PDB file of C-alpha atoms and ligand atoms in Angstrom:
ATOM      1  CA  UNK U   1     142.634 188.950  70.266  1.00 57.00           C
ATOM      2  CA  UNK U   2     140.572 186.000  70.166  1.00 68.00           C
ATOM      3  CA  UNK U   3     140.249 183.873  73.475  1.00 76.00           C
ATOM      4  CA  UNK U   4     141.159 180.738  73.313  1.00 91.00           C
ATOM      5  CA  UNK U   5     138.845 177.521  72.498  1.00 98.00           C
ATOM      6  CA  UNK U   6     139.059 174.444  74.509  1.00 98.00           C
ATOM      7  CA  UNK U   7     137.864 170.898  74.970  1.00 98.00           C
ATOM      8  CA  UNK U   8     136.288 169.745  78.131  1.00 99.00           C
ATOM      9  CA  UNK U   9     135.953 165.991  77.552  1.00 99.00           C
ATOM     10  CA  UNK U  10     132.516 164.638  79.860  1.00 98.00           C
ATOM     11  CA  UNK U  11     132.897 161.963  82.022  1.00 98.00           C
ATOM     12  CA  UNK U  12     129.326 160.520  81.332  1.00 98.00           C
ATOM     13  CA  UNK U  13     129.743 159.212  78.789  1.00 98.00           C
ATOM     14  CA  UNK U  14     133.232 157.337  79.690  1.00 98.00           C
ATOM     15  CA  UNK U  15     133.857 153.348  80.815  1.00 98.00           C
ATOM     16  CA  UNK U  16     132.935 154.394  85.239  1.00 98.00           C
ATOM     17  CA  UNK U  17     135.030 150.978  85.879  1.00 98.00           C
ATOM     18  CA  UNK U  18     138.157 152.503  85.117  1.00 98.00           C
ATOM     19  CA  UNK U  19     137.317 156.179  85.578  1.00 98.00           C
ATOM     20  CA  UNK U  20     140.580 156.950  86.051  1.00 98.00           C
ATOM     21  CA  UNK U  21     142.596 155.694  82.970  1.00 98.00           C
ATOM     22  CA  UNK U  22     139.205 157.312  81.009  1.00 98.00           C
ATOM     23  CA  UNK U  23     140.262 160.484  83.016  1.00 98.00           C
ATOM     24  CA  UNK U  24     144.393 159.924  81.774  1.00 98.00           C
ATOM     25  CA  UNK U  25     143.181 158.086  78.489  1.00 98.00           C
ATOM     26  CA  UNK U  26     140.691 161.856  77.230  1.00 98.00           C
ATOM     27  CA  UNK U  27     144.290 163.997  79.040  1.00 98.00           C
ATOM     28  CA  UNK U  28     146.206 161.574  76.248  1.00 98.00           C
ATOM     29  CA  UNK U  29     143.966 162.632  73.597  1.00 98.00           C
ATOM     30  CA  UNK U  30     144.329 166.338  74.077  1.00 98.00           C
ATOM     31  CA  UNK U  31     141.569 167.173  76.345  1.00 98.00           C
ATOM     32  CA  UNK U  32     142.125 170.630  77.957  1.00 98.00           C
ATOM     33  CA  UNK U  33     139.217 170.447  81.137  1.00 98.00           C
ATOM     34  CA  UNK U  34     138.231 167.093  82.617  1.00 99.00           C
ATOM     35  CA  UNK U  35     133.969 168.071  82.933  1.00 99.00           C
ATOM     36  CA  UNK U  36     132.150 166.169  86.023  1.00 99.00           C
ATOM     37  CA  UNK U  37     128.406 165.814  85.472  1.00 99.00           C
ATOM     38  CA  UNK U  38     127.165 165.824  89.394  1.00 99.00           C
ATOM     39  CA  UNK U  39     123.213 164.697  89.094  1.00 98.00           C
ATOM     40  CA  UNK U  40     120.993 164.652  92.410  1.00 98.00           C
ATOM     41  CA  UNK U  41     118.100 162.182  91.501  1.00 98.00           C
ATOM     42  CA  UNK U  42     116.231 165.585  91.361  1.00 98.00           C
ATOM     43  CA  UNK U  43     116.639 168.239  89.409  1.00 98.00           C
ATOM     44  CA  UNK U  44     117.621 165.820  86.712  1.00 98.00           C
ATOM     45  CA  UNK U  45     116.201 162.907  86.327  1.00 98.00           C
ATOM     46  CA  UNK U  46     119.272 160.679  86.802  1.00 98.00           C
ATOM     47  CA  UNK U  47     122.084 159.886  89.905  1.00 98.00           C
ATOM     48  CA  UNK U  48     127.017 159.949  89.582  1.00 98.00           C
ATOM     49  CA  UNK U  49     128.994 160.807  91.729  1.00 98.00           C
ATOM     50  CA  UNK U  50     130.083 162.496  94.375  1.00 98.00           C
ATOM     51  CA  UNK U  51     133.172 164.491  95.995  1.00 98.00           C
ATOM     52  CA  UNK U  52     134.739 161.511  96.634  1.00 98.00           C
ATOM     53  CA  UNK U  53     135.284 160.147  93.406  1.00 98.00           C
ATOM     54  CA  UNK U  54     136.336 163.618  92.135  1.00 98.00           C
ATOM     55  CA  UNK U  55     139.680 164.210  94.911  1.00 98.00           C
ATOM     56  CA  UNK U  56     139.896 160.903  93.540  1.00 98.00           C
ATOM     57  CA  UNK U  57     140.240 162.078  89.458  1.00 98.00           C
ATOM     58  CA  UNK U  58     141.887 164.930  90.961  1.00 98.00           C
ATOM     59  CA  UNK U  59     144.767 162.720  91.801  1.00 98.00           C
ATOM     60  CA  UNK U  60     145.417 161.174  88.334  1.00 98.00           C
ATOM     61  CA  UNK U  61     145.209 163.927  86.431  1.00 98.00           C
ATOM     62  CA  UNK U  62     147.024 167.672  85.686  1.00 97.00           C
ATOM     63  CA  UNK U  63     144.114 168.672  83.767  1.00 98.00           C
ATOM     64  CA  UNK U  64     141.172 171.732  85.701  1.00 98.00           C
ATOM     65  CA  UNK U  65     138.058 170.051  87.574  1.00 99.00           C
ATOM     66  CA  UNK U  66     135.031 171.161  85.720  1.00 99.00           C
ATOM     67  CA  UNK U  67     132.739 170.468  87.857  1.00 99.00           C
ATOM     68  CA  UNK U  68     129.267 170.839  86.758  1.00 99.00           C
ATOM     69  CA  UNK U  69     126.743 170.710  89.007  1.00 98.00           C
ATOM     70  CA  UNK U  70     122.523 169.501  88.866  1.00 98.00           C
ATOM     71  CA  UNK U  71     121.694 168.957  92.405  1.00 98.00           C
ATOM     72  CA  UNK U  72     118.737 171.132  94.067  1.00 97.00           C
ATOM     73  CA  UNK U  73     120.041 173.199  97.089  1.00 97.00           C
ATOM     74  CA  UNK U  74     123.881 173.546  95.320  1.00 97.00           C
ATOM     75  CA  UNK U  75     125.703 175.077  98.412  1.00 97.00           C
ATOM     76  CA  UNK U  76     125.116 172.104 100.698  1.00 97.00           C
ATOM     77  CA  UNK U  77     128.041 170.983  98.635  1.00 98.00           C
ATOM     78  CA  UNK U  78     130.248 173.278  97.321  1.00 98.00           C
ATOM     79  CA  UNK U  79     132.427 173.219 100.758  1.00 98.00           C
ATOM     80  CA  UNK U  80     132.860 169.251  99.719  1.00 98.00           C
ATOM     81  CA  UNK U  81     133.401 170.108  96.038  1.00 98.00           C
ATOM     82  CA  UNK U  82     135.835 172.421  96.381  1.00 98.00           C
ATOM     83  CA  UNK U  83     137.298 170.353  98.722  1.00 98.00           C
ATOM     84  CA  UNK U  84     137.816 167.300  96.582  1.00 98.00           C
ATOM     85  CA  UNK U  85     139.728 169.755  93.415  1.00 98.00           C
ATOM     86  CA  UNK U  86     137.148 171.497  91.826  1.00 98.00           C
ATOM     87  CA  UNK U  87     138.249 174.227  89.367  1.00 98.00           C
ATOM     88  CA  UNK U  88     135.210 175.296  88.004  1.00 98.00           C
ATOM     89  CA  UNK U  89     132.067 175.229  90.599  1.00 98.00           C
ATOM     90  CA  UNK U  90     128.986 175.462  88.453  1.00 98.00           C
ATOM     91  CA  UNK U  91     125.695 175.795  90.102  1.00 98.00           C
ATOM     92  CA  UNK U  92     122.969 175.988  87.571  1.00 98.00           C
ATOM     93  CA  UNK U  93     120.386 179.173  87.676  1.00 98.00           C
ATOM     94  CA  UNK U  94     117.529 177.049  87.900  1.00 97.00           C
ATOM     95  CA  UNK U  95     118.333 175.927  91.517  1.00 96.00           C
ATOM     96  CA  UNK U  96     119.820 179.114  93.142  1.00 81.00           C
ATOM     97  CA  UNK U  97     116.693 180.917  95.217  1.00 84.00           C
ATOM     98  CA  UNK U  98     119.931 183.514  95.900  1.00 94.00           C
ATOM     99  CA  UNK U  99     122.343 183.299  93.024  1.00 95.00           C
ATOM    100  CA  UNK U 100     124.357 185.540  94.423  1.00 96.00           C
ATOM    101  CA  UNK U 101     125.302 184.884  96.997  1.00 97.00           C
ATOM    102  CA  UNK U 102     126.005 181.094  95.943  1.00 97.00           C
ATOM    103  CA  UNK U 103     128.280 181.922  92.976  1.00 97.00           C
ATOM    104  CA  UNK U 104     130.739 184.172  96.265  1.00 97.00           C
ATOM    105  CA  UNK U 105     130.214 181.257  98.177  1.00 97.00           C
ATOM    106  CA  UNK U 106     131.859 179.810  94.849  1.00 98.00           C
ATOM    107  CA  UNK U 107     134.460 181.798  95.181  1.00 98.00           C
ATOM    108  CA  UNK U 108     135.463 182.488  98.598  1.00 98.00           C
ATOM    109  CA  UNK U 109     136.602 178.821  98.432  1.00 98.00           C
ATOM    110  CA  UNK U 110     139.325 179.037  95.589  1.00 98.00           C
ATOM    111  CA  UNK U 111     136.992 178.605  92.703  1.00 98.00           C
ATOM    112  CA  UNK U 112     135.938 180.169  89.373  1.00 98.00           C
ATOM    113  CA  UNK U 113     132.632 180.446  89.768  1.00 98.00           C
ATOM    114  CA  UNK U 114     129.709 178.881  87.196  1.00 98.00           C
ATOM    115  CA  UNK U 115     126.453 179.622  86.447  1.00 98.00           C
ATOM    116  CA  UNK U 116     124.139 176.773  84.191  1.00 98.00           C
ATOM    117  CA  UNK U 117     121.250 177.911  81.834  1.00 98.00           C
ATOM    118  CA  UNK U 118     118.346 175.292  80.236  1.00 98.00           C
ATOM    119  CA  UNK U 119     117.829 175.224  77.269  1.00 98.00           C
ATOM    120  CA  UNK U 120     114.107 176.948  78.406  1.00 98.00           C
ATOM    121  CA  UNK U 121     115.671 179.490  80.446  1.00 98.00           C
ATOM    122  CA  UNK U 122     117.243 182.684  79.174  1.00 98.00           C
ATOM    123  CA  UNK U 123     120.308 184.606  79.656  1.00 98.00           C
ATOM    124  CA  UNK U 124     118.640 187.845  80.618  1.00 96.00           C
ATOM    125  CA  UNK U 125     117.804 185.565  83.915  1.00 95.00           C
ATOM    126  CA  UNK U 126     121.645 185.862  84.449  1.00 95.00           C
ATOM    127  CA  UNK U 127     122.540 189.092  82.967  1.00 95.00           C
ATOM    128  CA  UNK U 128     122.493 191.202  86.988  1.00 94.00           C
ATOM    129  CA  UNK U 129     124.711 188.333  88.214  1.00 96.00           C
ATOM    130  CA  UNK U 130     127.260 188.168  84.883  1.00 97.00           C
ATOM    131  CA  UNK U 131     129.626 191.193  86.863  1.00 96.00           C
ATOM    132  CA  UNK U 132     130.615 188.391  89.612  1.00 97.00           C
ATOM    133  CA  UNK U 133     131.368 185.042  87.998  1.00 98.00           C
ATOM    134  CA  UNK U 134     134.094 183.692  85.684  1.00 98.00           C
ATOM    135  CA  UNK U 135     131.550 181.345  83.292  1.00 98.00           C
ATOM    136  CA  UNK U 136     128.275 181.078  81.696  1.00 98.00           C
ATOM    137  CA  UNK U 137     127.355 177.227  80.864  1.00 98.00           C
ATOM    138  CA  UNK U 138     124.518 176.922  78.019  1.00 98.00           C
ATOM    139  CA  UNK U 139     123.496 173.201  77.799  1.00 99.00           C
ATOM    140  CA  UNK U 140     122.372 172.326  74.673  1.00 99.00           C
ATOM    141  CA  UNK U 141     120.377 169.271  75.977  1.00 98.00           C
ATOM    142  CA  UNK U 142     117.834 168.784  78.803  1.00 98.00           C
ATOM    143  CA  UNK U 143     120.556 167.849  80.802  1.00 98.00           C
ATOM    144  CA  UNK U 144     120.578 164.642  82.647  1.00 98.00           C
ATOM    145  CA  UNK U 145     121.812 162.152  80.397  1.00 98.00           C
ATOM    146  CA  UNK U 146     124.462 162.086  77.681  1.00 98.00           C
ATOM    147  CA  UNK U 147     123.941 161.027  74.300  1.00 98.00           C
ATOM    148  CA  UNK U 148     120.833 163.531  73.496  1.00 98.00           C
ATOM    149  CA  UNK U 149     120.270 165.358  70.399  1.00 98.00           C
ATOM    150  CA  UNK U 150     121.440 169.588  70.208  1.00 98.00           C
ATOM    151  CA  UNK U 151     118.816 171.845  70.329  1.00 98.00           C
ATOM    152  CA  UNK U 152     119.346 174.201  67.332  1.00 98.00           C
ATOM    153  CA  UNK U 153     117.881 177.478  69.502  1.00 98.00           C
ATOM    154  CA  UNK U 154     121.145 177.952  71.701  1.00 98.00           C
ATOM    155  CA  UNK U 155     123.260 179.371  69.620  1.00 98.00           C
ATOM    156  CA  UNK U 156     122.021 182.297  70.248  1.00 98.00           C
ATOM    157  CA  UNK U 157     122.134 181.810  73.043  1.00 98.00           C
ATOM    158  CA  UNK U 158     125.978 181.941  73.109  1.00 98.00           C
ATOM    159  CA  UNK U 159     126.096 185.368  70.573  1.00 98.00           C
ATOM    160  CA  UNK U 160     123.390 186.568  73.552  1.00 98.00           C
ATOM    161  CA  UNK U 161     125.548 185.701  75.922  1.00 98.00           C
ATOM    162  CA  UNK U 162     128.706 187.048  74.628  1.00 98.00           C
ATOM    163  CA  UNK U 163     127.331 190.674  73.594  1.00 98.00           C
ATOM    164  CA  UNK U 164     126.204 190.790  76.880  1.00 98.00           C
ATOM    165  CA  UNK U 165     130.321 190.427  79.106  1.00 98.00           C
ATOM    166  CA  UNK U 166     131.456 193.115  75.675  1.00 97.00           C
ATOM    167  CA  UNK U 167     128.672 195.363  77.043  1.00 97.00           C
ATOM    168  CA  UNK U 168     130.228 196.146  80.320  1.00 97.00           C
ATOM    169  CA  UNK U 169     133.906 194.917  79.424  1.00 97.00           C
ATOM    170  CA  UNK U 170     133.959 191.273  81.151  1.00 96.00           C
ATOM    171  CA  UNK U 171     136.011 188.322  79.735  1.00 95.00           C
ATOM    172  CA  UNK U 172     134.144 184.899  80.560  1.00 97.00           C
ATOM    173  CA  UNK U 173     133.747 181.779  79.191  1.00 98.00           C
ATOM    174  CA  UNK U 174     130.806 180.600  77.220  1.00 98.00           C
ATOM    175  CA  UNK U 175     130.728 177.246  77.800  1.00 99.00           C
ATOM    176  CA  UNK U 176     128.365 175.146  75.629  1.00 99.00           C
ATOM    177  CA  UNK U 177     127.332 171.444  77.236  1.00 99.00           C
ATOM    178  CA  UNK U 178     126.001 168.634  75.621  1.00 98.00           C
ATOM    179  CA  UNK U 179     125.313 166.473  72.096  1.00 98.00           C
ATOM    180  CA  UNK U 180     128.464 168.704  70.741  1.00 98.00           C
ATOM    181  CA  UNK U 181     129.815 166.630  66.450  1.00 98.00           C
ATOM    182  CA  UNK U 182     132.055 167.098  65.048  1.00 98.00           C
ATOM    183  CA  UNK U 183     129.326 168.615  62.463  1.00 98.00           C
ATOM    184  CA  UNK U 184     127.879 171.515  65.230  1.00 98.00           C
ATOM    185  CA  UNK U 185     131.447 172.591  67.089  1.00 98.00           C
ATOM    186  CA  UNK U 186     132.307 175.360  63.700  1.00 97.00           C
ATOM    187  CA  UNK U 187     129.058 176.747  65.173  1.00 98.00           C
ATOM    188  CA  UNK U 188     129.083 177.101  68.478  1.00 98.00           C
ATOM    189  CA  UNK U 189     132.804 178.527  67.868  1.00 98.00           C
ATOM    190  CA  UNK U 190     130.967 180.677  66.045  1.00 97.00           C
ATOM    191  CA  UNK U 191     129.164 182.537  67.932  1.00 98.00           C
ATOM    192  CA  UNK U 192     131.181 182.594  71.099  1.00 98.00           C
ATOM    193  CA  UNK U 193     132.285 179.301  72.868  1.00 98.00           C
ATOM    194  CA  UNK U 194     135.351 179.017  74.929  1.00 98.00           C
ATOM    195  CA  UNK U 195     135.061 175.440  76.673  1.00 98.00           C
ATOM    196  CA  UNK U 196     133.178 172.500  74.859  1.00 98.00           C
ATOM    197  CA  UNK U 197     132.147 170.104  76.995  1.00 99.00           C
ATOM    198  CA  UNK U 198     131.824 166.417  74.499  1.00 98.00           C
ATOM    199  CA  UNK U 199     131.194 163.593  76.077  1.00 98.00           C
ATOM    200  CA  UNK U 200     129.766 160.926  74.028  1.00 98.00           C
ATOM    201  CA  UNK U 201     131.636 162.338  70.783  1.00 98.00           C
ATOM    202  CA  UNK U 202     134.823 161.791  71.860  1.00 98.00           C
ATOM    203  CA  UNK U 203     134.052 158.925  74.073  1.00 98.00           C
ATOM    204  CA  UNK U 204     132.433 156.162  72.074  1.00 98.00           C
ATOM    205  CA  UNK U 205     135.198 157.177  69.383  1.00 98.00           C
ATOM    206  CA  UNK U 206     136.452 154.100  67.927  1.00 98.00           C
ATOM    207  CA  UNK U 207     139.304 156.446  67.828  1.00 98.00           C
ATOM    208  CA  UNK U 208     139.952 159.129  70.678  1.00 98.00           C
ATOM    209  CA  UNK U 209     143.392 160.380  69.019  1.00 98.00           C
ATOM    210  CA  UNK U 210     141.957 161.409  65.418  1.00 98.00           C
ATOM    211  CA  UNK U 211     137.989 162.279  67.241  1.00 98.00           C
ATOM    212  CA  UNK U 212     139.707 165.037  69.552  1.00 98.00           C
ATOM    213  CA  UNK U 213     142.644 165.751  66.121  1.00 98.00           C
ATOM    214  CA  UNK U 214     139.772 166.710  64.024  1.00 98.00           C
ATOM    215  CA  UNK U 215     137.655 168.758  66.917  1.00 98.00           C
ATOM    216  CA  UNK U 216     140.850 171.063  67.734  1.00 98.00           C
ATOM    217  CA  UNK U 217     140.622 171.064  63.736  1.00 97.00           C
ATOM    218  CA  UNK U 218     137.371 172.165  62.935  1.00 98.00           C
ATOM    219  CA  UNK U 219     137.985 174.382  66.088  1.00 97.00           C
ATOM    220  CA  UNK U 220     140.459 176.333  65.015  1.00 96.00           C
ATOM    221  CA  UNK U 221     138.754 176.223  61.205  1.00 96.00           C
ATOM    222  CA  UNK U 222     135.738 178.246  63.270  1.00 96.00           C
ATOM    223  CA  UNK U 223     137.961 181.490  64.925  1.00 93.00           C
ATOM    224  CA  UNK U 224     139.221 181.948  61.481  1.00 89.00           C
ATOM    225  CA  UNK U 225     136.613 182.961  61.102  1.00 76.00           C
TER     226      UNK U 225
HETATM  227  C1  LIG D   1     123.732 166.193  80.250  1.00 71.26           C
HETATM  228  C2  LIG D   1     125.708 166.605  80.310  1.00 71.26           C
HETATM  229  C3  LIG D   1     126.751 166.680  79.337  1.00 71.26           C
HETATM  230  C4  LIG D   1     126.885 165.107  78.772  1.00 71.26           C
HETATM  231  C5  LIG D   1     126.856 165.806  77.534  1.00 71.26           C
HETATM  232  O1  LIG D   1     123.400 166.463  80.991  1.00 71.26           O
HETATM  233  O2  LIG D   1     125.682 167.813  81.698  1.00 71.26           O
HETATM  234  O3  LIG D   1     127.595 167.089  80.622  1.00 71.26           O
HETATM  235  O4  LIG D   1     127.491 164.069  79.054  1.00 71.26           O
HETATM  236  O5  LIG D   1     126.818 164.978  76.736  1.00 71.26           O
HETATM  237  P1  LIG D   1     127.199 163.927  75.456  1.00 71.26           P
HETATM  238  O6  LIG D   1     128.284 165.290  75.152  1.00 71.26           O
HETATM  239  O7  LIG D   1     127.275 162.491  75.018  1.00 71.26           O
HETATM  240  O8  LIG D   1     125.353 164.483  75.322  1.00 71.26           O
HETATM  241 ZN1  LIG D   2     127.555 168.814  81.994  1.00 71.26          ZN
END
């Protein structure tokens, strides 16, 4: 049976002065997961928010919080984000000297563990830890900013991760993040994506409800094949 595809609105494109209301708006429009981008100004050239904001958001939504850590030495922050209420904690493969240890640390804290890959990082880099993770996040833009253009060579990476997971008989979520819009969601779902992170297209839409409905329709069509 095909895995359900979930939509994860990314609050990076939301109005930060009204973040709680924005999360509720995304939930009411049909978002399945709330994607939260954490940036440290080192691993990526931008800054966002920390665990205190995540803990506040946890109080306004019942949706799972998907915390994407774009930070150097992510181990320093795992405990705080777990306690803040993250359901998924994803670290970048490029930031970890000891990825396997980091992944175990995340799971010990009771979160689902994800590993993110920048566009230029090959999927083979995570082959050995695939047994121990719940999610792979394929970046389809270079991380740091919303509103960038989708990088097409991300699509074969999705299929490669899907194949690698099937080979070891594991149900791993395949999340795609960056540049997704009404025109390209079909292709990523057909390649095997199971979580679609969507920022600008959702939060900057004229009507968030209509846009989410069209996204869901296109995802449904793609799942039919
Ligand atoms: C980029 C972030 C994304 C971003 C996607 O570094 O990881 O989650 O919010 O935004 P859009 O959908 O606008 O490309
Ligand atoms: Zn992200």
